[in-house]
Amino acid sequence: MPAVASCCLKRFTLFLMNTHDFDAMLAVAINEARKGLAEGGIPIGAAIFRRDGTLVGSGHNRRVQDNDPSSHGETDAFRNAGRQRSYRDLIMVTTLAPCWYCTGLIRQFGFRTVVIGESQTFEGGIHWLRENGFEVHDLGSQECIGLLGGFIRKHPDIWNEDIGEE
């Protein structure tokens, strides 16, 4: 297949994966965020999918529960997905824009597509991802904004610790 046709086919395939598909993927990450909140942690969830919609792994922020500052939602989903031959065709879905730490994970392992529930509360590294050719879809989910916003109002100290603020 000529390179131009291959490029167009990829774009067409991504076009077919519309917002409805991303919403369904985000629902898995939101469920993880709710699990984290029920455990007494920060309600940030993530999930990793194949392009065909198959769930590879999911997880949630476990910093409070595990007393582990590196246990963010994206890293928990990444660990739960296990080793993969390649990450380039996988989609990282997260309820909140990834912090710089998680942005580094996305870059290091070559994810090309990131679906974000919301970036209003925290922008993290999404501008860097976009500037460096990553496909970023920010869904502006009111459910994600409300879930984390409620937590931040009740626990500003834990939130500030999570994002590295003093």
PDB file of C-alpha atoms in Angstrom:
ATOM      1  CA  MET A   1       0.000   0.000   0.000  1.00  0.00           C
ATOM      2  CA  PRO A   2       1.443   3.410  -0.888  1.00  0.00           C
ATOM      3  CA  ALA A   3       2.520   5.580   2.057  1.00  0.00           C
ATOM      4  CA  VAL A   4      -0.160   8.186   1.297  1.00  0.00           C
ATOM      5  CA  ALA A   5      -2.911   5.554   1.263  1.00  0.00           C
ATOM      6  CA  SER A   6      -1.589   4.058   4.504  1.00  0.00           C
ATOM      7  CA  CYS A   7      -1.591   7.492   6.158  1.00  0.00           C
ATOM      8  CA  CYS A   8      -5.142   8.179   4.997  1.00  0.00           C
ATOM      9  CA  LEU A   9      -6.309   4.753   6.166  1.00  0.00           C
ATOM     10  CA  LYS A  10      -4.893   5.417   9.642  1.00  0.00           C
ATOM     11  CA  ARG A  11      -6.652   8.787   9.802  1.00  0.00           C
ATOM     12  CA  PHE A  12      -9.893   7.215   8.569  1.00  0.00           C
ATOM     13  CA  THR A  13      -9.616   4.487  11.213  1.00  0.00           C
ATOM     14  CA  LEU A  14      -9.107   7.114  13.923  1.00  0.00           C
ATOM     15  CA  PHE A  15     -12.055   9.071  12.537  1.00  0.00           C
ATOM     16  CA  LEU A  16     -14.209   5.973  12.937  1.00  0.00           C
ATOM     17  CA  MET A  17     -13.136   5.786  16.568  1.00  0.00           C
ATOM     18  CA  ASN A  18     -15.374   8.707  17.458  1.00  0.00           C
ATOM     19  CA  THR A  19     -16.087  10.489  20.697  1.00  0.00           C
ATOM     20  CA  HIS A  20     -18.634   7.829  21.636  1.00  0.00           C
ATOM     21  CA  ASP A  21     -15.850   5.220  21.653  1.00  0.00           C
ATOM     22  CA  PHE A  22     -13.656   7.507  23.740  1.00  0.00           C
ATOM     23  CA  ASP A  23     -16.554   8.106  26.135  1.00  0.00           C
ATOM     24  CA  ALA A  24     -16.943   4.342  26.612  1.00  0.00           C
ATOM     25  CA  MET A  25     -13.213   4.035  27.302  1.00  0.00           C
ATOM     26  CA  LEU A  26     -13.357   6.968  29.709  1.00  0.00           C
ATOM     27  CA  ALA A  27     -16.181   5.234  31.605  1.00  0.00           C
ATOM     28  CA  VAL A  28     -13.699   2.490  32.574  1.00  0.00           C
ATOM     29  CA  ALA A  29     -11.238   5.091  33.885  1.00  0.00           C
ATOM     30  CA  ILE A  30     -14.039   6.867  35.784  1.00  0.00           C
ATOM     31  CA  ASN A  31     -15.008   3.566  37.397  1.00  0.00           C
ATOM     32  CA  GLU A  32     -11.393   3.203  38.523  1.00  0.00           C
ATOM     33  CA  ALA A  33     -11.422   6.757  39.920  1.00  0.00           C
ATOM     34  CA  ARG A  34     -14.526   5.899  41.930  1.00  0.00           C
ATOM     35  CA  LYS A  35     -12.789   2.774  43.298  1.00  0.00           C
ATOM     36  CA  GLY A  36      -9.882   4.938  44.420  1.00  0.00           C
ATOM     37  CA  LEU A  37     -12.225   7.373  46.151  1.00  0.00           C
ATOM     38  CA  ALA A  38     -14.042   4.498  47.896  1.00  0.00           C
ATOM     39  CA  GLU A  39     -10.660   3.279  49.180  1.00  0.00           C
ATOM     40  CA  GLY A  40      -9.939   6.726  50.660  1.00  0.00           C
ATOM     41  CA  GLY A  41      -7.657   7.820  47.851  1.00  0.00           C
ATOM     42  CA  ILE A  42      -7.549  10.481  45.147  1.00  0.00           C
ATOM     43  CA  PRO A  43     -10.212   9.868  42.470  1.00  0.00           C
ATOM     44  CA  ILE A  44      -8.045   9.644  39.371  1.00  0.00           C
ATOM     45  CA  GLY A  45      -8.410   6.592  37.164  1.00  0.00           C
ATOM     46  CA  ALA A  46      -6.829   5.338  33.973  1.00  0.00           C
ATOM     47  CA  ALA A  47      -7.193   2.540  31.447  1.00  0.00           C
ATOM     48  CA  ILE A  48      -5.200   1.269  28.501  1.00  0.00           C
ATOM     49  CA  PHE A  49      -6.945   0.000  25.377  1.00  0.00           C
ATOM     50  CA  ARG A  50      -6.038  -1.502  22.056  1.00  0.00           C
ATOM     51  CA  ARG A  51      -7.335   0.427  19.032  1.00  0.00           C
ATOM     52  CA  ASP A  52     -10.119  -2.131  18.605  1.00  0.00           C
ATOM     53  CA  GLY A  53     -11.423  -1.203  22.063  1.00  0.00           C
ATOM     54  CA  THR A  54     -10.027  -4.205  23.949  1.00  0.00           C
ATOM     55  CA  LEU A  55      -9.123  -3.303  27.528  1.00  0.00           C
ATOM     56  CA  VAL A  56      -5.479  -4.137  28.288  1.00  0.00           C
ATOM     57  CA  GLY A  57      -5.280  -2.839  31.858  1.00  0.00           C
ATOM     58  CA  SER A  58      -6.794  -0.315  34.239  1.00  0.00           C
ATOM     59  CA  GLY A  59      -5.972   1.229  37.570  1.00  0.00           C
ATOM     60  CA  HIS A  60      -6.316   4.228  39.827  1.00  0.00           C
ATOM     61  CA  ASN A  61      -4.257   6.593  41.904  1.00  0.00           C
ATOM     62  CA  ARG A  62      -3.070   4.612  44.942  1.00  0.00           C
ATOM     63  CA  ARG A  63      -0.702   7.137  46.508  1.00  0.00           C
ATOM     64  CA  VAL A  64      -2.675   7.362  49.759  1.00  0.00           C
ATOM     65  CA  GLN A  65      -3.668   3.687  49.978  1.00  0.00           C
ATOM     66  CA  ASP A  66      -0.157   2.335  49.306  1.00  0.00           C
ATOM     67  CA  ASN A  67       1.811   5.240  50.821  1.00  0.00           C
ATOM     68  CA  ASP A  68       3.590   5.305  47.454  1.00  0.00           C
ATOM     69  CA  PRO A  69       4.118   8.692  45.774  1.00  0.00           C
ATOM     70  CA  SER A  70       4.746   6.997  42.403  1.00  0.00           C
ATOM     71  CA  SER A  71       1.424   5.156  42.296  1.00  0.00           C
ATOM     72  CA  HIS A  72      -0.550   7.455  40.003  1.00  0.00           C
ATOM     73  CA  GLY A  73      -3.581   6.305  38.015  1.00  0.00           C
ATOM     74  CA  GLU A  74      -1.633   5.983  34.763  1.00  0.00           C
ATOM     75  CA  THR A  75       1.221   4.064  36.393  1.00  0.00           C
ATOM     76  CA  ASP A  76      -1.230   1.695  38.112  1.00  0.00           C
ATOM     77  CA  ALA A  77      -2.987   0.994  34.785  1.00  0.00           C
ATOM     78  CA  PHE A  78       0.415   0.571  33.103  1.00  0.00           C
ATOM     79  CA  ARG A  79       1.564  -1.943  35.722  1.00  0.00           C
ATOM     80  CA  ASN A  80      -1.738  -3.823  35.537  1.00  0.00           C
ATOM     81  CA  ALA A  81      -1.459  -4.047  31.736  1.00  0.00           C
ATOM     82  CA  GLY A  82       1.765  -6.010  32.077  1.00  0.00           C
ATOM     83  CA  ARG A  83       4.555  -6.160  29.545  1.00  0.00           C
ATOM     84  CA  GLN A  84       3.609  -5.336  25.968  1.00  0.00           C
ATOM     85  CA  ARG A  85       5.673  -5.863  22.857  1.00  0.00           C
ATOM     86  CA  SER A  86       4.847  -2.288  21.826  1.00  0.00           C
ATOM     87  CA  TYR A  87       2.746   0.546  23.209  1.00  0.00           C
ATOM     88  CA  ARG A  88       2.515   2.610  20.004  1.00  0.00           C
ATOM     89  CA  ASP A  89      -0.924   1.341  19.030  1.00  0.00           C
ATOM     90  CA  LEU A  90      -2.319   1.439  22.560  1.00  0.00           C
ATOM     91  CA  ILE A  91      -4.486   4.246  23.881  1.00  0.00           C
ATOM     92  CA  MET A  92      -3.888   5.708  27.342  1.00  0.00           C
ATOM     93  CA  VAL A  93      -7.151   6.959  28.828  1.00  0.00           C
ATOM     94  CA  THR A  94      -7.095   8.989  32.023  1.00  0.00           C
ATOM     95  CA  THR A  95      -9.666  10.987  33.960  1.00  0.00           C
ATOM     96  CA  LEU A  96      -7.246  13.898  34.431  1.00  0.00           C
ATOM     97  CA  ALA A  97      -4.520  15.385  32.247  1.00  0.00           C
ATOM     98  CA  PRO A  98      -1.342  13.456  33.029  1.00  0.00           C
ATOM     99  CA  CYS A  99       1.210  15.098  35.304  1.00  0.00           C
ATOM    100  CA  TRP A 100       4.800  15.440  34.111  1.00  0.00           C
ATOM    101  CA  TYR A 101       5.697  12.101  35.691  1.00  0.00           C
ATOM    102  CA  CYS A 102       2.938  10.283  33.798  1.00  0.00           C
ATOM    103  CA  THR A 103       3.622  12.321  30.660  1.00  0.00           C
ATOM    104  CA  GLY A 104       7.141  10.900  30.852  1.00  0.00           C
ATOM    105  CA  LEU A 105       5.749   7.367  31.065  1.00  0.00           C
ATOM    106  CA  ILE A 106       3.600   8.017  27.981  1.00  0.00           C
ATOM    107  CA  ARG A 107       6.647   9.329  26.110  1.00  0.00           C
ATOM    108  CA  GLN A 108       9.089   6.693  27.346  1.00  0.00           C
ATOM    109  CA  PHE A 109       6.962   3.770  26.230  1.00  0.00           C
ATOM    110  CA  GLY A 110       5.712   5.311  23.000  1.00  0.00           C
ATOM    111  CA  PHE A 111       1.969   5.654  23.460  1.00  0.00           C
ATOM    112  CA  ARG A 112       0.794   7.816  20.565  1.00  0.00           C
ATOM    113  CA  THR A 113      -2.802   8.472  21.629  1.00  0.00           C
ATOM    114  CA  VAL A 114      -3.998   9.886  24.957  1.00  0.00           C
ATOM    115  CA  VAL A 115      -7.632  10.441  25.895  1.00  0.00           C
ATOM    116  CA  ILE A 116      -8.155  12.806  28.817  1.00  0.00           C
ATOM    117  CA  GLY A 117     -11.343  13.160  30.826  1.00  0.00           C
ATOM    118  CA  GLU A 118     -10.536  16.755  31.718  1.00  0.00           C
ATOM    119  CA  SER A 119      -7.716  19.264  31.921  1.00  0.00           C
ATOM    120  CA  GLN A 120      -9.599  22.121  33.581  1.00  0.00           C
ATOM    121  CA  THR A 121      -8.503  21.106  37.075  1.00  0.00           C
ATOM    122  CA  PHE A 122      -4.913  20.356  36.067  1.00  0.00           C
ATOM    123  CA  GLU A 123      -3.172  20.666  32.683  1.00  0.00           C
ATOM    124  CA  GLY A 124      -0.083  18.611  33.408  1.00  0.00           C
ATOM    125  CA  GLY A 125       1.952  17.928  30.289  1.00  0.00           C
ATOM    126  CA  ILE A 126      -0.764  17.963  27.617  1.00  0.00           C
ATOM    127  CA  HIS A 127       0.680  20.944  25.753  1.00  0.00           C
ATOM    128  CA  TRP A 128       4.061  19.215  25.572  1.00  0.00           C
ATOM    129  CA  LEU A 129       2.395  16.034  24.293  1.00  0.00           C
ATOM    130  CA  ARG A 130       0.573  17.957  21.560  1.00  0.00           C
ATOM    131  CA  GLU A 131       3.669  19.949  20.588  1.00  0.00           C
ATOM    132  CA  ASN A 132       5.569  16.680  20.186  1.00  0.00           C
ATOM    133  CA  GLY A 133       3.092  14.979  17.883  1.00  0.00           C
ATOM    134  CA  PHE A 134       0.993  12.977  20.315  1.00  0.00           C
ATOM    135  CA  GLU A 135      -2.684  12.662  19.515  1.00  0.00           C
ATOM    136  CA  VAL A 136      -4.473  14.151  22.548  1.00  0.00           C
ATOM    137  CA  HIS A 137      -8.245  14.143  22.979  1.00  0.00           C
ATOM    138  CA  ASP A 138      -9.502  16.241  25.905  1.00  0.00           C
ATOM    139  CA  LEU A 139     -13.161  15.322  26.457  1.00  0.00           C
ATOM    140  CA  GLY A 140     -13.919  18.063  29.008  1.00  0.00           C
ATOM    141  CA  SER A 141     -15.953  15.597  31.096  1.00  0.00           C
ATOM    142  CA  GLN A 142     -18.121  17.336  33.682  1.00  0.00           C
ATOM    143  CA  GLU A 143     -18.273  14.053  35.606  1.00  0.00           C
ATOM    144  CA  CYS A 144     -14.469  13.993  35.916  1.00  0.00           C
ATOM    145  CA  ILE A 145     -14.356  17.683  36.870  1.00  0.00           C
ATOM    146  CA  GLY A 146     -16.992  17.159  39.567  1.00  0.00           C
ATOM    147  CA  LEU A 147     -15.452  13.986  40.967  1.00  0.00           C
ATOM    148  CA  LEU A 148     -12.000  15.462  41.469  1.00  0.00           C
ATOM    149  CA  GLY A 149     -13.305  18.927  42.362  1.00  0.00           C
ATOM    150  CA  GLY A 150     -15.318  17.509  45.259  1.00  0.00           C
ATOM    151  CA  PHE A 151     -12.267  15.659  46.509  1.00  0.00           C
ATOM    152  CA  ILE A 152     -10.048  18.750  46.277  1.00  0.00           C
ATOM    153  CA  ARG A 153     -12.552  20.837  48.280  1.00  0.00           C
ATOM    154  CA  LYS A 154     -12.530  18.221  51.072  1.00  0.00           C
ATOM    155  CA  HIS A 155      -8.812  17.360  50.949  1.00  0.00           C
ATOM    156  CA  PRO A 156      -6.760  20.244  49.533  1.00  0.00           C
ATOM    157  CA  ASP A 157      -3.664  19.100  51.432  1.00  0.00           C
ATOM    158  CA  ILE A 158      -3.682  15.642  49.819  1.00  0.00           C
ATOM    159  CA  TRP A 159      -4.297  17.152  46.380  1.00  0.00           C
ATOM    160  CA  ASN A 160      -1.440  19.635  46.757  1.00  0.00           C
ATOM    161  CA  GLU A 161       0.839  16.798  47.814  1.00  0.00           C
ATOM    162  CA  ASP A 162      -0.213  14.813  44.732  1.00  0.00           C
ATOM    163  CA  ILE A 163       0.677  17.612  42.315  1.00  0.00           C
ATOM    164  CA  GLY A 164       3.847  18.636  44.161  1.00  0.00           C
ATOM    165  CA  GLU A 165       2.566  21.903  45.602  1.00  0.00           C
ATOM    166  CA  GLU A 166       3.628  23.070  49.059  1.00  0.00           C
TER     167      GLU A 166
END
